[in-house]
GROMACS .gro file of N, CA and C in nm:
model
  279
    1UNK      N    1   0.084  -0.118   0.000
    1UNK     CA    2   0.000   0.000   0.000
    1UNK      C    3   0.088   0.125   0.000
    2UNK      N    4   0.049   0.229  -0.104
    2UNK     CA    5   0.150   0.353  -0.084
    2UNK      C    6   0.136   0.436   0.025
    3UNK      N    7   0.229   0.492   0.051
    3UNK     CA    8   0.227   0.622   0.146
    3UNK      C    9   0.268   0.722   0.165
    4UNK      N   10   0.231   0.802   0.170
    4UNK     CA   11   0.303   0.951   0.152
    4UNK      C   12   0.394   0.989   0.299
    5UNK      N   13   0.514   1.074   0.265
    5UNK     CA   14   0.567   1.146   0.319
    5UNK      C   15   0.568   1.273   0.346
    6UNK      N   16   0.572   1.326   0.437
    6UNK     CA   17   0.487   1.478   0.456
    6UNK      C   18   0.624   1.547   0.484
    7UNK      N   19   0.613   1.700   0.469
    7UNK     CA   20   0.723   1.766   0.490
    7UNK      C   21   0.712   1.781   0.659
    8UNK      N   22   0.824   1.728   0.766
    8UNK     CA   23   0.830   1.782   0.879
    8UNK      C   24   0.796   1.879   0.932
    9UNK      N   25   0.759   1.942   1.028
    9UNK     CA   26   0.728   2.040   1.120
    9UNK      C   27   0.886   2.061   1.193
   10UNK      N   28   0.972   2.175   1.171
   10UNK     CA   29   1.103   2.167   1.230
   10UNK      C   30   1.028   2.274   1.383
   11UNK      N   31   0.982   2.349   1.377
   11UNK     CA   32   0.940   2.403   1.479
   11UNK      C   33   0.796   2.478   1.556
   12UNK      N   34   0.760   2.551   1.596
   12UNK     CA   35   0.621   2.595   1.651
   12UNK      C   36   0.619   2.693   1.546
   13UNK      N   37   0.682   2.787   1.494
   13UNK     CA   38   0.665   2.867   1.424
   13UNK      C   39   0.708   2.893   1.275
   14UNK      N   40   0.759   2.773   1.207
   14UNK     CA   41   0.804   2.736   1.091
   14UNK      C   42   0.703   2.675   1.040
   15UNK      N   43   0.624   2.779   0.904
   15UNK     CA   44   0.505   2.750   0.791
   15UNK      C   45   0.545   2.664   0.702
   16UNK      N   46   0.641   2.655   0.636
   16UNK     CA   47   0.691   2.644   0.508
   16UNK      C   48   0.842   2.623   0.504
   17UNK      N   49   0.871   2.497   0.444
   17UNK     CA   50   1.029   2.524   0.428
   17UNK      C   51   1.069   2.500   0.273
   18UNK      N   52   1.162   2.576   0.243
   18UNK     CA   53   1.217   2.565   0.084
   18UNK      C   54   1.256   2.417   0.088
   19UNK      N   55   1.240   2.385  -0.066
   19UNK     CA   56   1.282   2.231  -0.080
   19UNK      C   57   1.416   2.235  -0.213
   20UNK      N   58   1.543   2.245  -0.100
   20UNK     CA   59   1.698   2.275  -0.218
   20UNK      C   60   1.752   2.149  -0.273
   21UNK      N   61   1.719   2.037  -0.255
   21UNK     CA   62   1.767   1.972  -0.362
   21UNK      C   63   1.703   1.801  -0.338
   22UNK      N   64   1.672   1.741  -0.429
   22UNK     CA   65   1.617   1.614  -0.381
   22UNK      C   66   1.706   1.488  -0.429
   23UNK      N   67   1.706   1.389  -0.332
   23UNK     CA   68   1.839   1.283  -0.324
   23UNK      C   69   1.759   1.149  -0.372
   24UNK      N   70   1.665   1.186  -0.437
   24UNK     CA   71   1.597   1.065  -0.507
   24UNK      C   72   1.518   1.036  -0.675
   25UNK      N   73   1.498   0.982  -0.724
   25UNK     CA   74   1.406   0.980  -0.822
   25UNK      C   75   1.321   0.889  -0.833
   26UNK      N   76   1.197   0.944  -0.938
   26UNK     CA   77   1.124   0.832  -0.947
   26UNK      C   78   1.189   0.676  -1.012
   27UNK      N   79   1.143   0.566  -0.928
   27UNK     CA   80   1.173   0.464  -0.921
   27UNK      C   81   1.328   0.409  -0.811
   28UNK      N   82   1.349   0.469  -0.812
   28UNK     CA   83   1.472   0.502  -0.630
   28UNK      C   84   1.378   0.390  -0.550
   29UNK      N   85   1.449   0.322  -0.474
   29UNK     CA   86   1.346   0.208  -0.350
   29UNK      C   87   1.431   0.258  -0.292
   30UNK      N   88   1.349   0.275  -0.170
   30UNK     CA   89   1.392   0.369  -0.027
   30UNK      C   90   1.358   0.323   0.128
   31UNK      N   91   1.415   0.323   0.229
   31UNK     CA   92   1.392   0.255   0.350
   31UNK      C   93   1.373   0.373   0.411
   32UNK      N   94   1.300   0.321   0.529
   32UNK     CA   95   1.270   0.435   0.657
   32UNK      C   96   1.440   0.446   0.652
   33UNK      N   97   1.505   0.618   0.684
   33UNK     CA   98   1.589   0.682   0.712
   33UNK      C   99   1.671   0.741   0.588
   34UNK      N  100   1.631   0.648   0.447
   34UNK     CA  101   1.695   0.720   0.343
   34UNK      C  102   1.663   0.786   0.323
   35UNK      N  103   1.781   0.967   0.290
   35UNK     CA  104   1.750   1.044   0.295
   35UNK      C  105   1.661   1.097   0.166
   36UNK      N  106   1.550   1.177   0.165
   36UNK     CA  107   1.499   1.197   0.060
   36UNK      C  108   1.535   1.351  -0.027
   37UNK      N  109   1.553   1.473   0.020
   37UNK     CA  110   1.559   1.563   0.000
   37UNK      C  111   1.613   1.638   0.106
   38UNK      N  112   1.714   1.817   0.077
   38UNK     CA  113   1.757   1.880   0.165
   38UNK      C  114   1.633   2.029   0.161
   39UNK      N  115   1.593   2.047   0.287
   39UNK     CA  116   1.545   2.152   0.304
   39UNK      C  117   1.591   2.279   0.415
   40UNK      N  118   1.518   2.406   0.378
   40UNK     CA  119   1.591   2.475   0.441
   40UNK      C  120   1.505   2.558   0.470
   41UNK      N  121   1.519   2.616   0.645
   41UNK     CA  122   1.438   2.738   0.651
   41UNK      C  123   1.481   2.905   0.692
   42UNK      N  124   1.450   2.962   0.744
   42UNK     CA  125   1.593   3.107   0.736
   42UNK      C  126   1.685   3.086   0.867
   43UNK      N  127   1.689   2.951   0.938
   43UNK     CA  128   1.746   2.969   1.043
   43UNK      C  129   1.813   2.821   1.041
   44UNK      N  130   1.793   2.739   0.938
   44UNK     CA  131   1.910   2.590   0.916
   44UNK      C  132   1.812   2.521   0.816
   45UNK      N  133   1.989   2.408   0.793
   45UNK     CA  134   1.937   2.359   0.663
   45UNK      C  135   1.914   2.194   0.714
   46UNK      N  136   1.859   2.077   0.698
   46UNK     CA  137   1.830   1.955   0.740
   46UNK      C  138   1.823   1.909   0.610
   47UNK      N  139   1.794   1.755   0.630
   47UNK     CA  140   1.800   1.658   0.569
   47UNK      C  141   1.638   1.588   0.607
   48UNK      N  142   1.583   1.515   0.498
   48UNK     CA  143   1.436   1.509   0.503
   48UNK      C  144   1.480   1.345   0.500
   49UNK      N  145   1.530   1.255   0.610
   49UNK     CA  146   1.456   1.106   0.563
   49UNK      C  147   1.340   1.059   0.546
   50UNK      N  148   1.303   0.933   0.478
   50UNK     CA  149   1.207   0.880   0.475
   50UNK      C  150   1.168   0.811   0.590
   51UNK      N  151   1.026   0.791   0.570
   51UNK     CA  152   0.952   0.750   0.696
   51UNK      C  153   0.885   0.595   0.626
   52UNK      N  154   0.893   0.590   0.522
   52UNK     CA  155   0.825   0.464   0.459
   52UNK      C  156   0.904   0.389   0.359
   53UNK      N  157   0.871   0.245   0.351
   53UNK     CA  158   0.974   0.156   0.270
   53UNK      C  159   0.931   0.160   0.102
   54UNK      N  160   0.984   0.127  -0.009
   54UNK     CA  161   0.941   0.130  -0.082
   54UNK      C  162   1.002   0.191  -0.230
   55UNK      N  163   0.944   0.183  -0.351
   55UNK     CA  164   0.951   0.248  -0.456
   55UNK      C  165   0.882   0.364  -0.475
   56UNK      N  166   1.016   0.461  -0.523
   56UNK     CA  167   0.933   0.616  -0.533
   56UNK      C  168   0.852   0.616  -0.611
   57UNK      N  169   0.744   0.695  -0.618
   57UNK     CA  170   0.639   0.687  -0.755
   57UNK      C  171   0.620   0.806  -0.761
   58UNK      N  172   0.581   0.911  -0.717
   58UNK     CA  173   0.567   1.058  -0.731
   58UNK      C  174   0.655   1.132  -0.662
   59UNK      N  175   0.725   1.224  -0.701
   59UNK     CA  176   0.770   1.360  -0.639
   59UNK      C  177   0.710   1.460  -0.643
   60UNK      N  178   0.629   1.577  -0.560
   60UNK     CA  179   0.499   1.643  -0.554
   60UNK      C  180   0.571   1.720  -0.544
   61UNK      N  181   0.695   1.772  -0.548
   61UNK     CA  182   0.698   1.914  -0.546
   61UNK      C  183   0.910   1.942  -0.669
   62UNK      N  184   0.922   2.068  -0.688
   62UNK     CA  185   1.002   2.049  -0.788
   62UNK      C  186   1.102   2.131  -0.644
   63UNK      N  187   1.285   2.125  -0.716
   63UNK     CA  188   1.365   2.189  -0.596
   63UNK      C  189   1.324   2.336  -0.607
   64UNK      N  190   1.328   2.431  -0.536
   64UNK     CA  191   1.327   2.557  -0.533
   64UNK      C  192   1.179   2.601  -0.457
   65UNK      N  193   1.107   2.518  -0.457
   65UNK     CA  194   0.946   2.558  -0.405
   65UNK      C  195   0.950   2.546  -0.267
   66UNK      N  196   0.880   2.617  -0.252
   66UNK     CA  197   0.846   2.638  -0.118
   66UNK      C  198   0.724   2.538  -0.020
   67UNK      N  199   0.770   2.447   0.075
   67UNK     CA  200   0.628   2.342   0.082
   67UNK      C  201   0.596   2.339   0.219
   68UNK      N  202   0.445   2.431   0.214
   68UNK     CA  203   0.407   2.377   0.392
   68UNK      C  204   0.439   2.266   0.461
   69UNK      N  205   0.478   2.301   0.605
   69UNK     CA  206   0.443   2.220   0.706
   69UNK      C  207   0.348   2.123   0.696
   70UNK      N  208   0.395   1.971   0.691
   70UNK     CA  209   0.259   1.866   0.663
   70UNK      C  210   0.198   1.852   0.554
   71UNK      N  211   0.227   1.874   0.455
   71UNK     CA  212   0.183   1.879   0.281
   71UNK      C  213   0.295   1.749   0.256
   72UNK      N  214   0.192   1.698   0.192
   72UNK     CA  215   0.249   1.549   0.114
   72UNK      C  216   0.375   1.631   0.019
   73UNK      N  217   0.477   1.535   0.030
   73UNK     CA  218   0.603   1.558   0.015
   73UNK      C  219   0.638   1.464  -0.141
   74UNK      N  220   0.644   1.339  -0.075
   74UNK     CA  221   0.646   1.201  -0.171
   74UNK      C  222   0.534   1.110  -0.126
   75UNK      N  223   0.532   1.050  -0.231
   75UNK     CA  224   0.466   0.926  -0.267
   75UNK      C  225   0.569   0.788  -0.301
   76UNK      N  226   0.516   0.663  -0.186
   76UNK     CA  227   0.619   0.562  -0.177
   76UNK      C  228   0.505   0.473  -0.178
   77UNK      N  229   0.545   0.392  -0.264
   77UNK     CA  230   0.423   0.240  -0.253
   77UNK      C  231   0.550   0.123  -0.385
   78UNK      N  232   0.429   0.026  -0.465
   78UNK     CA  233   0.474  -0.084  -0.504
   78UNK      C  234   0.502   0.005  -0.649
   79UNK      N  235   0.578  -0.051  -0.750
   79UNK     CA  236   0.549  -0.033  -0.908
   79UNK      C  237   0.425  -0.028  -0.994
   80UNK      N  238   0.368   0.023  -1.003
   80UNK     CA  239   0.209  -0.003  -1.090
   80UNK      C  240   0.136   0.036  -0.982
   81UNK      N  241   0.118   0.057  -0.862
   81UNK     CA  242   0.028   0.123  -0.817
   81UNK      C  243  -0.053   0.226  -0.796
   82UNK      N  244  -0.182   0.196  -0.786
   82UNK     CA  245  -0.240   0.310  -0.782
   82UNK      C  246  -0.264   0.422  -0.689
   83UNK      N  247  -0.240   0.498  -0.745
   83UNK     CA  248  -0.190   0.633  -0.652
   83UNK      C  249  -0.314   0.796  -0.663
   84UNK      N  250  -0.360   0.721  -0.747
   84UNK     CA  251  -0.457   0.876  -0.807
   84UNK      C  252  -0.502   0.955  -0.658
   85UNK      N  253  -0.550   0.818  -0.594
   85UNK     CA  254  -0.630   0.902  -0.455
   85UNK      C  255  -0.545   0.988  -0.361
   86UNK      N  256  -0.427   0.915  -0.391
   86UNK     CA  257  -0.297   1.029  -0.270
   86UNK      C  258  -0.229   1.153  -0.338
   87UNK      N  259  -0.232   1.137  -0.439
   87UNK     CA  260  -0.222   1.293  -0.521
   87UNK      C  261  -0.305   1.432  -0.519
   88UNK      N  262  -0.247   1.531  -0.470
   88UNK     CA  263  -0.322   1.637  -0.478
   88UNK      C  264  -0.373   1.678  -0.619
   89UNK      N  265  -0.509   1.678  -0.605
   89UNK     CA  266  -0.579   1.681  -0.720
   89UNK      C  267  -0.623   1.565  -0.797
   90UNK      N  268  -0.571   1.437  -0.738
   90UNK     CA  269  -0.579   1.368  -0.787
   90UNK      C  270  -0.508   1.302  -0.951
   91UNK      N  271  -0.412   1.377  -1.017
   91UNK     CA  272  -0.335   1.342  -1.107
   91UNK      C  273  -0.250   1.259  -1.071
   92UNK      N  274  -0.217   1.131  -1.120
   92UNK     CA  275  -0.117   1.057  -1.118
   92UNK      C  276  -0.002   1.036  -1.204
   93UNK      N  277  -0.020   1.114  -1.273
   93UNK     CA  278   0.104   1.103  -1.373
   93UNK      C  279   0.249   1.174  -1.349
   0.00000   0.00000   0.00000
């Protein structure tokens, strides 16, 4: 079953963190702790591991954007799966 990865909450008052570079692609198989992407907010930069096992299937956001707190990040499930429902908006492609 797929599952999404959400962008962390680094603190009480951090909305949004820039997303500077991503350490994966689609089709990448990834374990809880591989790192997925580096983000940054005006006060440090971290490392985004994964929280779920699996083959990447979507990347929801491109480097340079800016992505709320808790907004689906990635999408991790099997090869061929269906994903339409965990996509914002529902596009799977």
């Amino acid at each position: 079953m797929a599952q999404v990865v959400v962008m962390p909450q680094l603190g009480n008052s951090v909305e949004s963190c820039l997303l500077t570079a991503w350490h994966v692609t689609l089709g990448d198989t990834v374990e809880p702790g591989t790192v997925l992407c580096d983000i940054e907010t005006d006060k440090s930069t971290m490392e985004v591991p994964s929280t779920a096992e699996g083959t990447v299937l979507k990347l929801l956001w491109e480097e340079g954007d800016e992505v709320p707190v808790k907004d689906p990040l990635i999408i991790v499930g099997e090869p061929g799966e269906d994903i339409s429902g965990l996509v914002p908006g529902g596009d799977a492609a």
